[in-house]
Amino acid sequence: ARERIIESILENSPAVIYMKDYSGRYLRINRQYESIFGVKRDDVLGKTDTHIFPPDLAREVRANDLSVLESGTPAQFEETVPQLDGPHTYLSVKFPIPNDAGEIYALCGISTDITDRTIAEEELKQAHEETAAANAAQSRFLATVSHEMRTPLHAIVGLSDLLVDEVDAPEPHRKLRILNHSAQNLLHLINDILDFEKIRANRLEIQERSQEIRPLIANYELTFPILASSSHVSFSAVVDERLPEHLQ
């Protein structure tokens, strides 16, 4: 009864199961072996892998078998086997079989098809590599663009600073101040974009500091009216006296 149970398990297993002697000759194969590789049991028993597989694969399998037989310990290997629909990758678990005297005379192998898993892992690896390449390209683009934008902006900020100090006429002076503040705001925005890149690279350092509220509102009072007037909207700010000087 015990032998029939073992026989039933071997023959109905979805894995490829086989036994080979120390010389590599097949002692047994299961029904799945016959089905997968398109061979008959009588044509395989007593033969070696050189009669079944291409020479390179037969040598690789034999080397794996010998490592188990000579070490006397189980091991697992990934073995790629050609089939009618293309190469399949198998995870082969192999273990030695001793005789009654305790001497190893054969091995048993259980091979499971992991082709789908291998393909999925390769696709995932490729996706990660493509994502990393895209992120690197984006980082280089942001760094280049920000550098090219900041260079002329620094010139605009510096020159407008000088003109604000040199021009006394009220209206030109006001327009120069708007130009100066707008250029500085754009410069801050570009720096924020670089900060976003630092966040993604885990290189951003956060500093806590208070913000003066009234200069911030004054900045909006200076620049927003121009934007509002282009849409035929008036803009004004009213600051409550109870408003604190700093925002923590």
mmCIF file of N, CA and C in Angstrom, residues 54-129:
data_model
loop_
_atom_site.group_PDB
_atom_site.id
_atom_site.type_symbol
_atom_site.label_atom_id
_atom_site.label_comp_id
_atom_site.label_asym_id
_atom_site.label_seq_id
_atom_site.Cartn_x
_atom_site.Cartn_y
_atom_site.Cartn_z
ATOM 1 N N PRO A 54 20.701 18.797 -25.465
ATOM 2 C CA PRO A 54 21.881 19.296 -26.199
ATOM 3 C C PRO A 54 23.145 19.147 -25.353
ATOM 4 N N PRO A 55 24.309 19.038 -25.985
ATOM 5 C CA PRO A 55 25.560 18.781 -25.248
ATOM 6 C C PRO A 55 25.839 19.765 -24.117
ATOM 7 N N ASP A 56 25.668 21.073 -24.361
ATOM 8 C CA ASP A 56 25.964 22.065 -23.324
ATOM 9 C C ASP A 56 25.071 21.867 -22.104
ATOM 10 N N LEU A 57 23.784 21.640 -22.346
ATOM 11 C CA LEU A 57 22.853 21.432 -21.244
ATOM 12 C C LEU A 57 23.154 20.123 -20.521
ATOM 13 N N ALA A 58 23.472 19.061 -21.277
ATOM 14 C CA ALA A 58 23.784 17.773 -20.660
ATOM 15 C C ALA A 58 24.990 17.899 -19.732
ATOM 16 N N ARG A 59 26.024 18.663 -20.159
ATOM 17 C CA ARG A 59 27.206 18.853 -19.311
ATOM 18 C C ARG A 59 26.856 19.647 -18.052
ATOM 19 N N GLU A 60 26.016 20.677 -18.210
ATOM 20 C CA GLU A 60 25.622 21.485 -17.048
ATOM 21 C C GLU A 60 24.838 20.647 -16.036
ATOM 22 N N VAL A 61 23.880 19.865 -16.522
ATOM 23 C CA VAL A 61 23.070 19.031 -15.633
ATOM 24 C C VAL A 61 23.943 17.990 -14.938
ATOM 25 N N ARG A 62 24.869 17.401 -15.687
ATOM 26 C CA ARG A 62 25.756 16.391 -15.093
ATOM 27 C C ARG A 62 26.626 17.009 -14.004
ATOM 28 N N ALA A 63 27.121 18.202 -14.218
ATOM 29 C CA ALA A 63 27.940 18.877 -13.205
ATOM 30 C C ALA A 63 27.111 19.140 -11.950
ATOM 31 N N ASN A 64 25.854 19.552 -12.130
ATOM 32 C CA ASN A 64 24.980 19.783 -10.977
ATOM 33 C C ASN A 64 24.724 18.486 -10.220
ATOM 34 N N ASP A 65 24.474 17.399 -10.975
ATOM 35 C CA ASP A 65 24.221 16.107 -10.340
ATOM 36 C C ASP A 65 25.430 15.648 -9.533
ATOM 37 N N LEU A 66 26.623 15.773 -10.125
ATOM 38 C CA LEU A 66 27.836 15.320 -9.444
ATOM 39 C C LEU A 66 28.099 16.109 -8.165
ATOM 40 N N SER A 67 27.776 17.408 -8.186
ATOM 41 C CA SER A 67 28.005 18.211 -6.974
ATOM 42 C C SER A 67 27.153 17.694 -5.813
ATOM 43 N N VAL A 68 25.960 17.199 -6.121
ATOM 44 C CA VAL A 68 25.090 16.643 -5.078
ATOM 45 C C VAL A 68 25.576 15.265 -4.645
ATOM 46 N N LEU A 69 25.934 14.419 -5.603
ATOM 47 C CA LEU A 69 26.388 13.068 -5.291
ATOM 48 C C LEU A 69 27.692 13.077 -4.497
ATOM 49 N N GLU A 70 28.608 13.970 -4.866
ATOM 50 C CA GLU A 70 29.909 13.998 -4.203
ATOM 51 C C GLU A 70 29.859 14.684 -2.841
ATOM 52 N N SER A 71 29.002 15.673 -2.700
ATOM 53 C CA SER A 71 28.888 16.358 -1.402
ATOM 54 C C SER A 71 27.965 15.618 -0.447
ATOM 55 N N GLY A 72 27.028 14.842 -1.008
ATOM 56 C CA GLY A 72 26.084 14.107 -0.173
ATOM 57 C C GLY A 72 25.029 14.989 0.465
ATOM 58 N N THR A 73 24.861 16.192 -0.077
ATOM 59 C CA THR A 73 23.872 17.125 0.486
ATOM 60 C C THR A 73 22.936 17.621 -0.613
ATOM 61 N N PRO A 74 21.683 17.913 -0.257
ATOM 62 C CA PRO A 74 20.739 18.435 -1.256
ATOM 63 C C PRO A 74 21.168 19.812 -1.741
ATOM 64 N N ALA A 75 20.717 20.162 -2.932
ATOM 65 C CA ALA A 75 21.001 21.489 -3.499
ATOM 66 C C ALA A 75 19.937 21.795 -4.543
ATOM 67 N N GLN A 76 19.830 23.067 -4.889
ATOM 68 C CA GLN A 76 18.879 23.459 -5.932
ATOM 69 C C GLN A 76 19.591 24.277 -7.001
ATOM 70 N N PHE A 77 19.093 24.137 -8.226
ATOM 71 C CA PHE A 77 19.723 24.779 -9.377
ATOM 72 C C PHE A 77 18.636 25.312 -10.307
ATOM 73 N N GLU A 78 18.988 26.353 -11.041
ATOM 74 C CA GLU A 78 18.125 26.805 -12.132
ATOM 75 C C GLU A 78 18.704 26.255 -13.432
ATOM 76 N N GLU A 79 17.890 25.479 -14.138
ATOM 77 C CA GLU A 79 18.342 24.843 -15.365
ATOM 78 C C GLU A 79 17.383 25.214 -16.497
ATOM 79 N N THR A 80 17.927 25.725 -17.584
ATOM 80 C CA THR A 80 17.117 26.139 -18.732
ATOM 81 C C THR A 80 17.113 25.035 -19.772
ATOM 82 N N VAL A 81 15.907 24.565 -20.095
ATOM 83 C CA VAL A 81 15.751 23.404 -20.974
ATOM 84 C C VAL A 81 14.977 23.813 -22.224
ATOM 85 N N PRO A 82 15.475 23.465 -23.432
ATOM 86 C CA PRO A 82 14.728 23.789 -24.662
ATOM 87 C C PRO A 82 13.494 22.906 -24.795
ATOM 88 N N GLN A 83 12.380 23.525 -25.157
ATOM 89 C CA GLN A 83 11.141 22.802 -25.413
ATOM 90 C C GLN A 83 10.548 23.289 -26.725
ATOM 91 N N LEU A 84 9.451 22.682 -27.145
ATOM 92 C CA LEU A 84 8.879 23.004 -28.447
ATOM 93 C C LEU A 84 8.495 24.474 -28.565
ATOM 94 N N ASP A 85 8.021 25.072 -27.463
ATOM 95 C CA ASP A 85 7.598 26.477 -27.494
ATOM 96 C C ASP A 85 8.691 27.436 -27.046
ATOM 97 N N GLY A 86 9.924 26.948 -26.955
ATOM 98 C CA GLY A 86 11.026 27.815 -26.548
ATOM 99 C C GLY A 86 11.663 27.330 -25.260
ATOM 100 N N PRO A 87 12.724 27.992 -24.814
ATOM 101 C CA PRO A 87 13.409 27.563 -23.581
ATOM 102 C C PRO A 87 12.551 27.797 -22.340
ATOM 103 N N HIS A 88 12.602 26.846 -21.416
ATOM 104 C CA HIS A 88 11.908 26.953 -20.134
ATOM 105 C C HIS A 88 12.938 26.851 -19.017
ATOM 106 N N THR A 89 12.726 27.640 -17.971
ATOM 107 C CA THR A 89 13.615 27.614 -16.814
ATOM 108 C C THR A 89 12.981 26.777 -15.708
ATOM 109 N N TYR A 90 13.749 25.828 -15.187
ATOM 110 C CA TYR A 90 13.269 24.954 -14.121
ATOM 111 C C TYR A 90 14.088 25.172 -12.859
ATOM 112 N N LEU A 91 13.409 25.169 -11.724
ATOM 113 C CA LEU A 91 14.085 25.146 -10.436
ATOM 114 C C LEU A 91 14.175 23.683 -10.029
ATOM 115 N N SER A 92 15.388 23.148 -10.057
ATOM 116 C CA SER A 92 15.597 21.727 -9.804
ATOM 117 C C SER A 92 16.167 21.516 -8.416
ATOM 118 N N VAL A 93 15.406 20.799 -7.584
ATOM 119 C CA VAL A 93 15.875 20.420 -6.250
ATOM 120 C C VAL A 93 16.365 18.977 -6.345
ATOM 121 N N LYS A 94 17.643 18.760 -6.004
ATOM 122 C CA LYS A 94 18.247 17.435 -6.139
ATOM 123 C C LYS A 94 18.817 16.992 -4.796
ATOM 124 N N PHE A 95 18.633 15.715 -4.483
ATOM 125 C CA PHE A 95 19.133 15.199 -3.217
ATOM 126 C C PHE A 95 19.648 13.776 -3.413
ATOM 127 N N PRO A 96 20.680 13.387 -2.625
ATOM 128 C CA PRO A 96 21.279 12.052 -2.783
ATOM 129 C C PRO A 96 20.401 10.961 -2.170
ATOM 130 N N ILE A 97 20.528 9.739 -2.712
ATOM 131 C CA ILE A 97 19.786 8.593 -2.198
ATOM 132 C C ILE A 97 20.802 7.521 -1.778
ATOM 133 N N PRO A 98 20.820 7.142 -0.501
ATOM 134 C CA PRO A 98 21.752 6.101 -0.041
ATOM 135 C C PRO A 98 21.123 4.705 -0.141
ATOM 136 N N ASN A 99 21.975 3.679 -0.202
ATOM 137 C CA ASN A 99 21.480 2.301 -0.147
ATOM 138 C C ASN A 99 21.396 1.840 1.300
ATOM 139 N N ASP A 100 21.120 0.568 1.495
ATOM 140 C CA ASP A 100 20.962 0.049 2.866
ATOM 141 C C ASP A 100 22.233 0.173 3.681
ATOM 142 N N ALA A 101 23.375 0.208 3.012
ATOM 143 C CA ALA A 101 24.654 0.340 3.717
ATOM 144 C C ALA A 101 25.014 1.799 3.985
ATOM 145 N N GLY A 102 24.144 2.717 3.563
ATOM 146 C CA GLY A 102 24.408 4.122 3.774
ATOM 147 C C GLY A 102 25.257 4.763 2.709
ATOM 148 N N GLU A 103 25.552 4.009 1.648
ATOM 149 C CA GLU A 103 26.362 4.546 0.562
ATOM 150 C C GLU A 103 25.461 5.181 -0.493
ATOM 151 N N ILE A 104 25.872 6.341 -0.973
ATOM 152 C CA ILE A 104 25.076 7.052 -1.987
ATOM 153 C C ILE A 104 25.263 6.364 -3.327
ATOM 154 N N TYR A 105 24.160 5.962 -3.909
ATOM 155 C CA TYR A 105 24.229 5.279 -5.195
ATOM 156 C C TYR A 105 23.413 5.971 -6.279
ATOM 157 N N ALA A 106 22.587 6.950 -5.883
ATOM 158 C CA ALA A 106 21.729 7.613 -6.866
ATOM 159 C C ALA A 106 21.293 8.968 -6.330
ATOM 160 N N LEU A 107 20.600 9.704 -7.194
ATOM 161 C CA LEU A 107 20.005 10.965 -6.741
ATOM 162 C C LEU A 107 18.593 11.060 -7.283
ATOM 163 N N CYS A 108 17.808 11.886 -6.624
ATOM 164 C CA CYS A 108 16.450 12.173 -7.086
ATOM 165 C C CYS A 108 16.361 13.662 -7.362
ATOM 166 N N GLY A 109 15.682 13.993 -8.447
ATOM 167 C CA GLY A 109 15.489 15.400 -8.803
ATOM 168 C C GLY A 109 14.023 15.732 -8.950
ATOM 169 N N ILE A 110 13.649 16.909 -8.453
ATOM 170 C CA ILE A 110 12.283 17.418 -8.606
ATOM 171 C C ILE A 110 12.404 18.795 -9.242
ATOM 172 N N SER A 111 11.942 18.912 -10.477
ATOM 173 C CA SER A 111 12.113 20.155 -11.234
ATOM 174 C C SER A 111 10.763 20.815 -11.486
ATOM 175 N N THR A 112 10.677 22.084 -11.123
ATOM 176 C CA THR A 112 9.443 22.851 -11.277
ATOM 177 C C THR A 112 9.664 23.975 -12.280
ATOM 178 N N ASP A 113 8.730 24.127 -13.210
ATOM 179 C CA ASP A 113 8.831 25.156 -14.240
ATOM 180 C C ASP A 113 8.578 26.532 -13.615
ATOM 181 N N ILE A 114 9.606 27.394 -13.662
ATOM 182 C CA ILE A 114 9.476 28.757 -13.105
ATOM 183 C C ILE A 114 9.656 29.793 -14.208
ATOM 184 N N THR A 115 9.372 29.391 -15.442
ATOM 185 C CA THR A 115 9.591 30.300 -16.581
ATOM 186 C C THR A 115 8.802 31.589 -16.434
ATOM 187 N N ASP A 116 7.513 31.479 -16.074
ATOM 188 C CA ASP A 116 6.681 32.685 -15.933
ATOM 189 C C ASP A 116 7.233 33.611 -14.867
ATOM 190 N N ARG A 117 7.693 33.034 -13.752
ATOM 191 C CA ARG A 117 8.264 33.859 -12.687
ATOM 192 C C ARG A 117 9.542 34.538 -13.144
ATOM 193 N N THR A 118 10.362 33.787 -13.875
ATOM 194 C CA THR A 118 11.626 34.345 -14.367
ATOM 195 C C THR A 118 11.374 35.492 -15.336
ATOM 196 N N ILE A 119 10.381 35.301 -16.220
ATOM 197 C CA ILE A 119 10.043 36.359 -17.178
ATOM 198 C C ILE A 119 9.533 37.592 -16.450
ATOM 199 N N ALA A 120 8.668 37.366 -15.440
ATOM 200 C CA ALA A 120 8.123 38.494 -14.670
ATOM 201 C C ALA A 120 9.230 39.237 -13.930
ATOM 202 N N GLU A 121 10.187 38.501 -13.358
ATOM 203 C CA GLU A 121 11.306 39.138 -12.655
ATOM 204 C C GLU A 121 12.168 39.949 -13.619
ATOM 205 N N GLU A 122 12.377 39.417 -14.825
ATOM 206 C CA GLU A 122 13.182 40.122 -15.818
ATOM 207 C C GLU A 122 12.472 41.391 -16.287
ATOM 208 N N GLU A 123 11.144 41.283 -16.477
ATOM 209 C CA GLU A 123 10.375 42.461 -16.882
ATOM 210 C C GLU A 123 10.384 43.517 -15.778
ATOM 211 N N LEU A 124 10.273 43.059 -14.521
ATOM 212 C CA LEU A 124 10.307 44.002 -13.401
ATOM 213 C C LEU A 124 11.675 44.674 -13.295
ATOM 214 N N LYS A 125 12.736 43.890 -13.497
ATOM 215 C CA LYS A 125 14.085 44.448 -13.461
ATOM 216 C C LYS A 125 14.263 45.489 -14.563
ATOM 217 N N GLN A 126 13.756 45.148 -15.767
ATOM 218 C CA GLN A 126 13.871 46.085 -16.888
ATOM 219 C C GLN A 126 13.085 47.361 -16.611
ATOM 220 N N ALA A 127 11.883 47.205 -16.006
ATOM 221 C CA ALA A 127 11.070 48.380 -15.671
ATOM 222 C C ALA A 127 11.787 49.263 -14.662
ATOM 223 N N HIS A 128 12.436 48.638 -13.670
ATOM 224 C CA HIS A 128 13.184 49.409 -12.669
ATOM 225 C C HIS A 128 14.343 50.152 -13.326
ATOM 226 N N GLU A 129 15.024 49.477 -14.239
ATOM 227 C CA GLU A 129 16.156 50.115 -14.916
ATOM 228 C C GLU A 129 15.684 51.289 -15.776
#
